Amino acid sequence: MKITITLPDEIGERVSQMPDPDEFVAHAVAQALERRSGGSASAPGRSRWAQVVKRIESRSKDLGGFAEELKRSREDFRRNFHFRHDEP
């Protein structure tokens, strides 16, 4: 959905210079709505851990050189952690 909003010039300039301004604004608005409602505005029914993973995945590209380290750590954790549904 496309909507038109008005931002102060300084904020508009900073947002427009981001690599993916649409994704950034969508994420910022979703977080603000979540805080305001006290729940998850963007992912009803999703577990808290699934929401954390989604936030990490969506923000990992903003971590610069740490994105690759985060990816390796996440994969290492998953290899060494067994959920009940992983067991035969």
mmCIF file with all atom_site columns, C-alpha atoms in Angstrom:
data_model
loop_
_atom_site.group_PDB
_atom_site.id
_atom_site.type_symbol
_atom_site.label_atom_id
_atom_site.label_alt_id
_atom_site.label_comp_id
_atom_site.label_asym_id
_atom_site.label_entity_id
_atom_site.label_seq_id
_atom_site.pdbx_PDB_ins_code
_atom_site.Cartn_x
_atom_site.Cartn_y
_atom_site.Cartn_z
_atom_site.occupancy
_atom_site.B_iso_or_equiv
_atom_site.pdbx_formal_charge
_atom_site.auth_seq_id
_atom_site.auth_comp_id
_atom_site.auth_asym_id
_atom_site.auth_atom_id
_atom_site.pdbx_PDB_model_num
ATOM 1  C CA . MET A 1 1  ? 0.000  0.000   0.000  1.00 0.00 ? 1  MET A CA 1
ATOM 2  C CA . LYS A 1 2  ? 1.238  3.474   -0.741 1.00 0.00 ? 2  LYS A CA 1
ATOM 3  C CA . ILE A 1 3  ? 0.464  6.395   1.540  1.00 0.00 ? 3  ILE A CA 1
ATOM 4  C CA . THR A 1 4  ? 1.705  9.946   1.590  1.00 0.00 ? 4  THR A CA 1
ATOM 5  C CA . ILE A 1 5  ? 3.052  11.392  4.815  1.00 0.00 ? 5  ILE A CA 1
ATOM 6  C CA . THR A 1 6  ? 4.713  14.687  5.628  1.00 0.00 ? 6  THR A CA 1
ATOM 7  C CA . LEU A 1 7  ? 8.050  14.705  7.449  1.00 0.00 ? 7  LEU A CA 1
ATOM 8  C CA . PRO A 1 8  ? 10.282 17.559  8.513  1.00 0.00 ? 8  PRO A CA 1
ATOM 9  C CA . ASP A 1 9  ? 12.864 18.333  5.811  1.00 0.00 ? 9  ASP A CA 1
ATOM 10 C CA . GLU A 1 10 ? 15.827 17.142  7.894  1.00 0.00 ? 10 GLU A CA 1
ATOM 11 C CA . ILE A 1 11 ? 14.238 13.746  8.595  1.00 0.00 ? 11 ILE A CA 1
ATOM 12 C CA . GLY A 1 12 ? 13.079 13.364  4.994  1.00 0.00 ? 12 GLY A CA 1
ATOM 13 C CA . GLU A 1 13 ? 16.612 14.036  3.732  1.00 0.00 ? 13 GLU A CA 1
ATOM 14 C CA . ARG A 1 14 ? 18.147 11.493  6.118  1.00 0.00 ? 14 ARG A CA 1
ATOM 15 C CA . VAL A 1 15 ? 15.590 8.809   5.239  1.00 0.00 ? 15 VAL A CA 1
ATOM 16 C CA . SER A 1 16 ? 15.938 9.390   1.496  1.00 0.00 ? 16 SER A CA 1
ATOM 17 C CA . GLN A 1 17 ? 19.711 8.815   1.755  1.00 0.00 ? 17 GLN A CA 1
ATOM 18 C CA . MET A 1 18 ? 19.282 5.333   3.276  1.00 0.00 ? 18 MET A CA 1
ATOM 19 C CA . PRO A 1 19 ? 19.947 2.247   1.095  1.00 0.00 ? 19 PRO A CA 1
ATOM 20 C CA . ASP A 1 20 ? 16.294 1.097   1.299  1.00 0.00 ? 20 ASP A CA 1
ATOM 21 C CA . PRO A 1 21 ? 14.164 3.950   2.632  1.00 0.00 ? 21 PRO A CA 1
ATOM 22 C CA . ASP A 1 22 ? 10.844 2.142   2.117  1.00 0.00 ? 22 ASP A CA 1
ATOM 23 C CA . GLU A 1 23 ? 11.945 -0.844  4.205  1.00 0.00 ? 23 GLU A CA 1
ATOM 24 C CA . PHE A 1 24 ? 13.381 1.427   6.889  1.00 0.00 ? 24 PHE A CA 1
ATOM 25 C CA . VAL A 1 25 ? 10.183 3.459   7.224  1.00 0.00 ? 25 VAL A CA 1
ATOM 26 C CA . ALA A 1 26 ? 7.979  0.342   7.188  1.00 0.00 ? 26 ALA A CA 1
ATOM 27 C CA . HIS A 1 27 ? 10.111 -1.227  9.936  1.00 0.00 ? 27 HIS A CA 1
ATOM 28 C CA . ALA A 1 28 ? 10.146 1.973   12.027 1.00 0.00 ? 28 ALA A CA 1
ATOM 29 C CA . VAL A 1 29 ? 6.377  2.369   11.769 1.00 0.00 ? 29 VAL A CA 1
ATOM 30 C CA . ALA A 1 30 ? 5.792  -1.311  12.624 1.00 0.00 ? 30 ALA A CA 1
ATOM 31 C CA . GLN A 1 31 ? 7.976  -0.961  15.724 1.00 0.00 ? 31 GLN A CA 1
ATOM 32 C CA . ALA A 1 32 ? 6.203  2.219   16.793 1.00 0.00 ? 32 ALA A CA 1
ATOM 33 C CA . LEU A 1 33 ? 2.808  0.573   16.352 1.00 0.00 ? 33 LEU A CA 1
ATOM 34 C CA . GLU A 1 34 ? 3.988  -2.452  18.321 1.00 0.00 ? 34 GLU A CA 1
ATOM 35 C CA . ARG A 1 35 ? 5.186  -0.282  21.209 1.00 0.00 ? 35 ARG A CA 1
ATOM 36 C CA . ARG A 1 36 ? 2.005  1.751   21.188 1.00 0.00 ? 36 ARG A CA 1
ATOM 37 C CA . SER A 1 37 ? -0.294 -1.290  21.182 1.00 0.00 ? 37 SER A CA 1
ATOM 38 C CA . GLY A 1 38 ? 1.870  -3.292  23.595 1.00 0.00 ? 38 GLY A CA 1
ATOM 39 C CA . GLY A 1 39 ? 1.811  -6.250  21.224 1.00 0.00 ? 39 GLY A CA 1
ATOM 40 C CA . SER A 1 40 ? 2.944  -7.201  17.772 1.00 0.00 ? 40 SER A CA 1
ATOM 41 C CA . ALA A 1 41 ? 1.277  -5.035  15.155 1.00 0.00 ? 41 ALA A CA 1
ATOM 42 C CA . SER A 1 42 ? 3.131  -6.641  12.275 1.00 0.00 ? 42 SER A CA 1
ATOM 43 C CA . ALA A 1 43 ? 3.025  -10.333 13.194 1.00 0.00 ? 43 ALA A CA 1
ATOM 44 C CA . PRO A 1 44 ? -0.007 -11.525 15.117 1.00 0.00 ? 44 PRO A CA 1
ATOM 45 C CA . GLY A 1 45 ? 0.276  -15.142 16.247 1.00 0.00 ? 45 GLY A CA 1
ATOM 46 C CA . ARG A 1 46 ? 4.055  -15.244 15.812 1.00 0.00 ? 46 ARG A CA 1
ATOM 47 C CA . SER A 1 47 ? 6.047  -16.407 18.814 1.00 0.00 ? 47 SER A CA 1
ATOM 48 C CA . ARG A 1 48 ? 8.260  -13.931 20.603 1.00 0.00 ? 48 ARG A CA 1
ATOM 49 C CA . TRP A 1 49 ? 11.379 -15.816 19.437 1.00 0.00 ? 49 TRP A CA 1
ATOM 50 C CA . ALA A 1 50 ? 10.182 -15.751 15.834 1.00 0.00 ? 50 ALA A CA 1
ATOM 51 C CA . GLN A 1 51 ? 9.751  -11.992 16.148 1.00 0.00 ? 51 GLN A CA 1
ATOM 52 C CA . VAL A 1 52 ? 13.295 -11.643 17.543 1.00 0.00 ? 52 VAL A CA 1
ATOM 53 C CA . VAL A 1 53 ? 14.705 -13.694 14.662 1.00 0.00 ? 53 VAL A CA 1
ATOM 54 C CA . LYS A 1 54 ? 12.774 -11.601 12.141 1.00 0.00 ? 54 LYS A CA 1
ATOM 55 C CA . ARG A 1 55 ? 14.103 -8.370  13.683 1.00 0.00 ? 55 ARG A CA 1
ATOM 56 C CA . ILE A 1 56 ? 17.678 -9.701  13.609 1.00 0.00 ? 56 ILE A CA 1
ATOM 57 C CA . GLU A 1 57 ? 17.357 -10.809 9.995  1.00 0.00 ? 57 GLU A CA 1
ATOM 58 C CA . SER A 1 58 ? 15.853 -7.501  8.889  1.00 0.00 ? 58 SER A CA 1
ATOM 59 C CA . ARG A 1 59 ? 18.476 -5.423  10.703 1.00 0.00 ? 59 ARG A CA 1
ATOM 60 C CA . SER A 1 60 ? 21.538 -7.558  9.995  1.00 0.00 ? 60 SER A CA 1
ATOM 61 C CA . LYS A 1 61 ? 22.378 -5.648  6.830  1.00 0.00 ? 61 LYS A CA 1
ATOM 62 C CA . ASP A 1 62 ? 22.567 -2.458  8.923  1.00 0.00 ? 62 ASP A CA 1
ATOM 63 C CA . LEU A 1 63 ? 25.350 -3.944  11.042 1.00 0.00 ? 63 LEU A CA 1
ATOM 64 C CA . GLY A 1 64 ? 28.073 -3.296  8.521  1.00 0.00 ? 64 GLY A CA 1
ATOM 65 C CA . GLY A 1 65 ? 31.016 -5.623  9.106  1.00 0.00 ? 65 GLY A CA 1
ATOM 66 C CA . PHE A 1 66 ? 29.256 -7.416  11.937 1.00 0.00 ? 66 PHE A CA 1
ATOM 67 C CA . ALA A 1 67 ? 26.524 -8.889  9.705  1.00 0.00 ? 67 ALA A CA 1
ATOM 68 C CA . GLU A 1 68 ? 28.701 -11.834 8.655  1.00 0.00 ? 68 GLU A CA 1
ATOM 69 C CA . GLU A 1 69 ? 29.767 -12.526 12.249 1.00 0.00 ? 69 GLU A CA 1
ATOM 70 C CA . LEU A 1 70 ? 26.136 -12.448 13.353 1.00 0.00 ? 70 LEU A CA 1
ATOM 71 C CA . LYS A 1 71 ? 25.194 -14.887 10.602 1.00 0.00 ? 71 LYS A CA 1
ATOM 72 C CA . ARG A 1 72 ? 27.976 -17.305 11.639 1.00 0.00 ? 72 ARG A CA 1
ATOM 73 C CA . SER A 1 73 ? 27.003 -17.044 15.319 1.00 0.00 ? 73 SER A CA 1
ATOM 74 C CA . ARG A 1 74 ? 23.343 -17.654 14.505 1.00 0.00 ? 74 ARG A CA 1
ATOM 75 C CA . GLU A 1 75 ? 24.205 -20.714 12.400 1.00 0.00 ? 75 GLU A CA 1
ATOM 76 C CA . ASP A 1 76 ? 26.559 -22.045 15.096 1.00 0.00 ? 76 ASP A CA 1
ATOM 77 C CA . PHE A 1 77 ? 23.891 -21.596 17.764 1.00 0.00 ? 77 PHE A CA 1
ATOM 78 C CA . ARG A 1 78 ? 21.299 -23.386 15.621 1.00 0.00 ? 78 ARG A CA 1
ATOM 79 C CA . ARG A 1 79 ? 23.670 -26.302 14.938 1.00 0.00 ? 79 ARG A CA 1
ATOM 80 C CA . ASN A 1 80 ? 24.339 -26.751 18.649 1.00 0.00 ? 80 ASN A CA 1
ATOM 81 C CA . PHE A 1 81 ? 20.821 -26.220 19.941 1.00 0.00 ? 81 PHE A CA 1
ATOM 82 C CA . HIS A 1 82 ? 18.130 -28.864 19.621 1.00 0.00 ? 82 HIS A CA 1
ATOM 83 C CA . PHE A 1 83 ? 14.454 -28.064 19.711 1.00 0.00 ? 83 PHE A CA 1
ATOM 84 C CA . ARG A 1 84 ? 11.960 -30.746 20.668 1.00 0.00 ? 84 ARG A CA 1
ATOM 85 C CA . HIS A 1 85 ? 10.663 -30.884 17.100 1.00 0.00 ? 85 HIS A CA 1
ATOM 86 C CA . ASP A 1 86 ? 14.233 -31.677 15.906 1.00 0.00 ? 86 ASP A CA 1
ATOM 87 C CA . GLU A 1 87 ? 14.244 -34.994 17.727 1.00 0.00 ? 87 GLU A CA 1
ATOM 88 C CA . PRO A 1 88 ? 12.979 -38.117 15.928 1.00 0.00 ? 88 PRO A CA 1
#
